[in-house]
Each structure stands twice: as C-alpha cells, then as structure tokens.
C-alpha cells in the first residue's frame, strides 16, 4: 500500500512500504487529506489526536475512513505491525477510538467497541466518547444498553457507558458488568461522598446487593479501612435517607436466602449487621431468617440464629417457628450452632413446658448427629421434658431413638421402654466404591473443523485427556494437510499474542500454542532447538522435571509438526490414565517402520514410560516388538521385559527445628533410582528418571504450574509418580496450597506397585489444610481399598508418625476419617485407625532396628533401599514418645468408636486403657471409654472383612 494513500475514499491504509511482519509506522509519509491524517495518527498509535482529526470529516469522509480502518484492523489482526512490541496495542487503541466516530448505527458501534481484538485502555473510553460527538439521545441510550449487556465489555468501558448515559438522559438498565465498572470507579476513601452525589446509586446498589457474584470491591472484609468499604457506606446512606431502609434490608435478606459462598454474601451480611434490624423488622422476615439459619454458610447461619434467639428469649418467636428453626439448625454439622440451639430450646422449655409437644420432636434431629456428646445432650433434654408430651409424641420420640449411637441405646431403653423401636440385627457389610474400569479416550479429531473446535473451546491445560486428544489430532491432520490446518488455525486465533510478539516462546512452550506457532511458521528455530534438547541439572526440583517431559514433547512436535518425520504420535494414550496398551504401541512402531520413519526421541521416550508393563498382553507384545527388527522395537521389547523400569524411594527426615528441618518439604528426600538405559538412551529431558537428580530435601515454587499434566507422564509407575507428587502434597499439609490432591485420583488408578511413596501421598492428602483436598484423598483411599491394594496397617502407621510429630493436625485426620466412614467403609477406616491410635495414645511402638526391619519385610513391594531408610528412620527418637496422648485426639477416638460400633471389630488397642480409666469428662476420656466399651461389648461378633 502507499505510504499516504491516494486521498481517495478507497485508498490504502496509509502504511509505508515496510508493512508486514516487520513493518513500522516510522515510514509513514506526510498525510495528504483529512482521512490520510486520521489514518496516520491511528497508525502511529496517537489515540489522543483522533477525536480532533475526526471533527472535519463529513459522512462521506467517515465512510472512506472506516473502509481503511477496517483494512488496517485486518492487518493488525493478521500479525503485521509487530515491531516494536508495543506498537500493536497502541494501534488497536487508536482503532477503537477512530471506529467509534465513523460508525453510524448503534449495532455497528457496539460490535466495534466490544470486539475482542480492539480491547481498549481505560483512558480510551473518554476519547471514544469525544469521537462520538453529540449523538441523538435515543442512539446513545441504545449503544449504552448494547454494551452494558456484555459483562467484560461493560466492566472495562464504564467511563464510556457513563458518558453515554449522561448524554442521553436515559437510565441504562443495571447489569453485572456495568455495576462492576461503577464500583471500581467509586471505591476509595471518598466512597460515601461519591455515592451520595451519584443519582444512579439507589438503582445500582439494589442490583449490587442481588448479584450472584458481587465485584471484588464489595466482598472485602470491613476490618481494614472501613471508610473505603461498602457496607459502612451503605449504612450511612440509609441513615441519611439517601437509601430506603426497608428496601435495603429486603435486598440483603433476599440475597442471604439465596445462599452461596461466604465471599458472595459478605456485602449483604455486613450491611444487615450495621443496620441492626429491630424486633418488628425481624418478625416480618422470620421465615427467611429460619431458612438462612438452616442453609447458609456457618458465619451467616450463626448470625441468623442469634437474631432469632433474641426473639425467642423475648417470647416473640412462635413455638412453631422455633421448632422449624431447631430442625434446620440441628441438621447442620457445626457443633457450636447445635449446642447453642439445644441451649435455646432448653431455656424456652423451662419457661413454657407446654411447648414440649412441638419442640421435642424437633430435637430428635440431633439423635443422628455424628457427635455422640451432642446426641447425649439432646437425649437428656428430651428426658427432662418427656412427661409433658402426649403418648403419640412419646411413641414418635421412641421411634427416632433408633438413630442414636449404640453407646446411648441403654439410656434410651430406660427412657422410652416399650416405645423404643428396636432394629433387626443384620450382619455388617462393608461398602466400598466400585472398582474403576479401564476407560478409553475418544479417538482424535478426523476433520479440521472438529480439531479447531477442540483447540478453541477446551481448557486443554487443565484437562490432560483433552490435551492429548487435541495434540494427537493436530499432528495427524497437519501431516495430511499442513496448509489447510494452518489456515484454519490462523482464522480461529485471529490475534494470538505469540504471533505478534516474536519473543513469546523464548523461555517457555505455553502449552499447545508452541505447536500451533510451529505449524503456521512463526516459531523461531533457535530457541526451539535449544529447548527440545534441554536437560535438567542435578539440583532441579521434581516439578520442573515432570513439566520438562511435556515441554520436551511440545518443542519436538512444534519443530516436526506437518512434516513426514511426525505422521502421528507414538505416545498418545489408549487409557484415560495416560497408559498405552502394549499391542497398540507395537502396531504404531510397525507403522513407523513401514513408512521408513525414525521415531522422534521425546515421543518414543514418553511412549515407553506410558506402556503398561504389567498388562497381561505385555509378554506377547515384547516378542512382537523384538520381531520388528528396528532399534525402537528392540527398546520396547527390553522395556516390557523389565519388572521395574524406573522407581524411587522416599525418606522423611526427623523433625529438627534447630537444623531448620521443621516443615515436611524441608525433610522429604526422594531418591530416583539409577537406570543406566534411561540415562544413555532417553533424551536429556527424561534422564532424571535414571537417577540424575540429587537425593536431598529442596524447596521449590512450582506448586500449581502444569499440575494437571503430571500424572499422565508416569501412568505405569505409581510409586515414582507418588514420589514426585509428595513435595506438592507436603505444601498442602503444612503450607497454604490448595487443590494439591487433584492428581491422587489418577495415582490410585495408575499401574504399578503400592509402596511407601503412595501411602505417604495418601497420608499427606488426608492431612491437608483444605477440606476439598482431604475429600479427594478420602476418595483415593477408598478406591485403593476397593481395588484390594490398600495396606491399611502401613497407612495407619504413616499417619501416626505425621500426627505425633505435629505435621498433621488430629482434627483434620478426624474429619477425613469420618468422611470415609460415612460412606459405609467403617471396617476400612477402623483398620487404618487401629494402627494409628497406639502411638497417639502414648503407647510403646517398635523402636529397635530388628522390630522395624521385621515390619518393613512384611511390605514386600518396597525396595531394599527404601526398607533400609525406613529402618533407620524408625530407630530414631520419636517426638511423641512422651507417654501422653496427643492433644486433640478425642475427635479421632470418636470416629474410631463409631466405626467399631458399626462394624463389630474386636481387638485390643495398646494405650487405650489409661485414658479410658480416668475420672474426667473431657472429650478424650469420654470417647476413650466409649471405644473401649464398644470393643468389649461386640467381642462376640466375628472380625470385619472388607467387602
């Protein structure tokens, strides 16, 4: 195109002769017309000059300018004007402003201003408003409405939207995006003043209070800088009369009734707290507050309970409403709320004995509570007022007593007599989840359209199955039609950052995007060649090593995609775990041999790591692989014939605060075993699997990067995979990491033996800070038990050590154990806790080398090195050898007692007699007595077996 264009309506964009991938606005010739001047300013990224340059253009001139702006926009989208790197973003901002002044309909203007490839800076909004000039009010209101419906656009374009509203004189219907942008611009130390002066405040506050996910500014805790927080500001405006008190209270209560995470409810909750509803206002909303107390997050439910307790204490809450409240609260698991409700009902019954007929049936909700002490409180309260109820209510209460723990059955018998419903004695049956079946991934895409849909619409980085499917489909289709796939990729990714910035892949692969860049020809070969042959230093962390395997595959694919050297992937999984069936890999190698193609090194190495050596077909596949007569076939045959191709042992050093060995990650030693063939034949990124890393504790900061892709790297070597996951899991135990147990599902479904690394991974997961992490660990334990691969005794021993030294908190273990038991796996959970409790109760445990070695010998699946390390560790002094129970053990004993009462186990627990013989009402002593009684009372039943 000419530098300055022709001045005609259909002229060029104004680009210099250097337009293209390396073009620059420096070569633009002086403009020859108003349209040329506008285009030159846009090309120079001078957004601030655009409104003034639009002013002299008439309708014809703006139409001509629009045609050339569209051409320039297409050039920027196609990767031109990339040097220097900041140029494309400046041109896009100027295009954003110029297009606003050239479009004549609200629909077209909304499409231009809301386009993804023209994302504007905040300061571009007022410039776009100036470029629009003085539009018709209806036109401006229509444009504002269209933009406000698109949340992301409205959030980033609030100054423009606000200006359109002011100019039109119309009120834009509040939307989540508009309100979010509004809150961003108003939040600050002068918040009350700004809200008071804004006529939109009443309508937008009502919408903000109703939002399912309020903006971050509205969800902040009030403790810090209250003058800049929204709840105090709203309360102040209610006090001034700017906001209607009844409307604000209604909006807040309605939002609390709808529920959601605490963050989403904080604005409504704190606003109500500050408004302090009066008794009349509470009575008008009693049903709503009862629902909140029953279903809301604990802090919100506690506040609702407090408000209703005030009414009940004043005699202003009907008995029926109190009974409904009691049923809802006693169904909850929070002990604090349940205790408070039982106390409230007790006070009301002391004052109004005639209310027993309605209130006592509600108390039976606590009979099924997991805490037997709360069961006892509820039963005692029922007993005190049982004389005040008619016979039919007494029979109802007797029927509900079947929910009580066996520990309270004798008391219930004495209380209800003939009205107590007796359950038929049935043999115990362990309930475990079904064993997961071997599942197959869907075949790769067979059409370009299907492939592009996967690349655009899926979160590939977080879904290893979809990632591998998309990568395999991309390689196969690009081998058949590179030009067609490349064209489709360019169209599907109109403005990828990696295409406009040549340094995008200098340091990292960025997932499948590096392969796309290689396909369309914008990948710099120098860093690609470097990264595909890059190895790891001896001090690299396990997370770098795991992620490096995938990176090496991606760099290799980026270089070879669309060539005859990579017709398809050898490493594409045939199982959802990432595993490959041996016969399938043999056939793939046969296809490479017949095509006279040498396997790509990283692709072949990953395929070997994924092939399932323990599969029944492995022996036959090894013979067929050897018969191929190729080096790759010989490597596969040798690999399939090895019992343990790669492996690792783990040690946990003794806790020593003086030596800076306090946290788990500082004491964890993973020793990847030596394997000469791996170090000699595998690419550099894989050689750490042959023992190239130092076996020493090390910290790293890769807790979340690429975590979803780790498990499929080693689907056939479960112990090694578990050893690699331990540092991440450790940070979830004594750190603040979340979602660290996500790989555990793949771990327990993987192939290979279960040794100490797997058991430690499960133990770490059960002790994680985050409840969701513990839940995933519980699922993993139960799946492993269902597969018949769980050594409950050894898992209990690992948990005992972690709890005794203070790494795992007893309350977290209790929560995880109760969650597992509630699924019906009482026998499995008891088997684990039976091995955990002796050490935690202060009883003696094997401390000599001979005793420890005997225990290690029972675990035949452990390597000799691992057994020796464990022997040394167990011979060390123990921090829990104090002869006293671990603090907080009462909750764990409670779960253990519940399991024994359900499954009928019979065995002695060393150390249990001491606390069970004490005269005390502490939770530890009460639950110790309960457990001992359960073990003795059920001694006539056969031992439990895992079903």
PDB file of N, CA and C in Angstrom, residues 465 468 571-580 606 609-612 711-713 715-716:
ATOM      1  N   UNK A 465      -6.599 -35.353  29.305  1.00  0.00           N
ATOM      2  CA  UNK A 465      -7.207 -36.234  28.307  1.00  0.00           C
ATOM      3  C   UNK A 465      -7.512 -35.462  27.032  1.00  0.00           C
ATOM      4  N   UNK A 468      -4.178 -34.366  25.242  1.00  0.00           N
ATOM      5  CA  UNK A 468      -3.539 -35.397  24.436  1.00  0.00           C
ATOM      6  C   UNK A 468      -4.351 -35.689  23.173  1.00  0.00           C
ATOM      7  N   UNK A 571       3.062 -41.623  21.555  1.00  0.00           N
ATOM      8  CA  UNK A 571       2.746 -41.511  22.985  1.00  0.00           C
ATOM      9  C   UNK A 571       1.290 -41.190  23.265  1.00  0.00           C
ATOM     10  N   UNK A 572       0.437 -41.149  22.259  1.00  0.00           N
ATOM     11  CA  UNK A 572      -0.981 -40.859  22.513  1.00  0.00           C
ATOM     12  C   UNK A 572      -1.577 -41.961  23.388  1.00  0.00           C
ATOM     13  N   UNK A 573      -2.197 -41.606  24.536  1.00  0.00           N
ATOM     14  CA  UNK A 573      -2.706 -42.625  25.468  1.00  0.00           C
ATOM     15  C   UNK A 573      -3.865 -43.424  24.877  1.00  0.00           C
ATOM     16  N   UNK A 574      -3.963 -44.688  25.316  1.00  0.00           N
ATOM     17  CA  UNK A 574      -5.138 -45.504  24.995  1.00  0.00           C
ATOM     18  C   UNK A 574      -6.002 -45.729  26.232  1.00  0.00           C
ATOM     19  N   UNK A 575      -5.571 -45.217  27.379  1.00  0.00           N
ATOM     20  CA  UNK A 575      -6.351 -45.267  28.624  1.00  0.00           C
ATOM     21  C   UNK A 575      -6.486 -43.838  29.146  1.00  0.00           C
ATOM     22  N   UNK A 576      -7.563 -43.571  29.861  1.00  0.00           N
ATOM     23  CA  UNK A 576      -7.753 -42.231  30.424  1.00  0.00           C
ATOM     24  C   UNK A 576      -6.700 -41.892  31.463  1.00  0.00           C
ATOM     25  N   UNK A 577      -6.043 -42.902  32.030  1.00  0.00           N
ATOM     26  CA  UNK A 577      -4.972 -42.630  32.993  1.00  0.00           C
ATOM     27  C   UNK A 577      -3.707 -42.142  32.320  1.00  0.00           C
ATOM     28  N   UNK A 578      -3.636 -42.247  30.997  1.00  0.00           N
ATOM     29  CA  UNK A 578      -2.433 -41.915  30.266  1.00  0.00           C
ATOM     30  C   UNK A 578      -1.675 -43.138  29.779  1.00  0.00           C
ATOM     31  N   UNK A 579      -2.089 -44.324  30.202  1.00  0.00           N
ATOM     32  CA  UNK A 579      -1.402 -45.543  29.821  1.00  0.00           C
ATOM     33  C   UNK A 579      -1.633 -45.917  28.370  1.00  0.00           C
ATOM     34  N   UNK A 580      -0.715 -46.761  27.855  1.00  0.00           N
ATOM     35  CA  UNK A 580      -0.813 -47.257  26.479  1.00  0.00           C
ATOM     36  C   UNK A 580      -0.788 -48.782  26.533  1.00  0.00           C
ATOM     37  N   UNK A 606       8.363 -40.907  25.895  1.00  0.00           N
ATOM     38  CA  UNK A 606       7.101 -40.820  26.634  1.00  0.00           C
ATOM     39  C   UNK A 606       6.247 -42.056  26.395  1.00  0.00           C
ATOM     40  N   UNK A 609       7.421 -44.761  28.689  1.00  0.00           N
ATOM     41  CA  UNK A 609       7.003 -44.518  30.075  1.00  0.00           C
ATOM     42  C   UNK A 609       5.523 -44.830  30.276  1.00  0.00           C
ATOM     43  N   UNK A 610       4.752 -44.740  29.218  1.00  0.00           N
ATOM     44  CA  UNK A 610       3.310 -44.936  29.336  1.00  0.00           C
ATOM     45  C   UNK A 610       2.864 -46.372  29.075  1.00  0.00           C
ATOM     46  N   UNK A 611       3.676 -47.163  28.422  1.00  0.00           N
ATOM     47  CA  UNK A 611       3.236 -48.509  28.088  1.00  0.00           C
ATOM     48  C   UNK A 611       3.060 -49.314  29.372  1.00  0.00           C
ATOM     49  N   UNK A 612       1.995 -50.074  29.436  1.00  0.00           N
ATOM     50  CA  UNK A 612       1.605 -50.774  30.661  1.00  0.00           C
ATOM     51  C   UNK A 612       2.326 -52.112  30.744  1.00  0.00           C
ATOM     52  N   UNK A 711       0.372 -36.403  36.191  1.00  0.00           N
ATOM     53  CA  UNK A 711       0.051 -37.828  36.346  1.00  0.00           C
ATOM     54  C   UNK A 711       0.190 -38.619  35.046  1.00  0.00           C
ATOM     55  N   UNK A 712      -0.235 -38.108  33.879  1.00  0.00           N
ATOM     56  CA  UNK A 712      -0.105 -38.915  32.660  1.00  0.00           C
ATOM     57  C   UNK A 712       1.330 -39.141  32.202  1.00  0.00           C
ATOM     58  N   UNK A 713       2.311 -38.473  32.835  1.00  0.00           N
ATOM     59  CA  UNK A 713       3.699 -38.715  32.457  1.00  0.00           C
ATOM     60  C   UNK A 713       4.134 -40.113  32.884  1.00  0.00           C
ATOM     61  N   UNK A 715       2.046 -43.089  34.078  1.00  0.00           N
ATOM     62  CA  UNK A 715       0.855 -43.873  34.444  1.00  0.00           C
ATOM     63  C   UNK A 715       1.153 -45.340  34.740  1.00  0.00           C
ATOM     64  N   UNK A 716       2.366 -45.819  34.408  1.00  0.00           N
ATOM     65  CA  UNK A 716       2.695 -47.224  34.639  1.00  0.00           C
ATOM     66  C   UNK A 716       3.627 -47.420  35.826  1.00  0.00           C
TER      67      UNK A 716
END
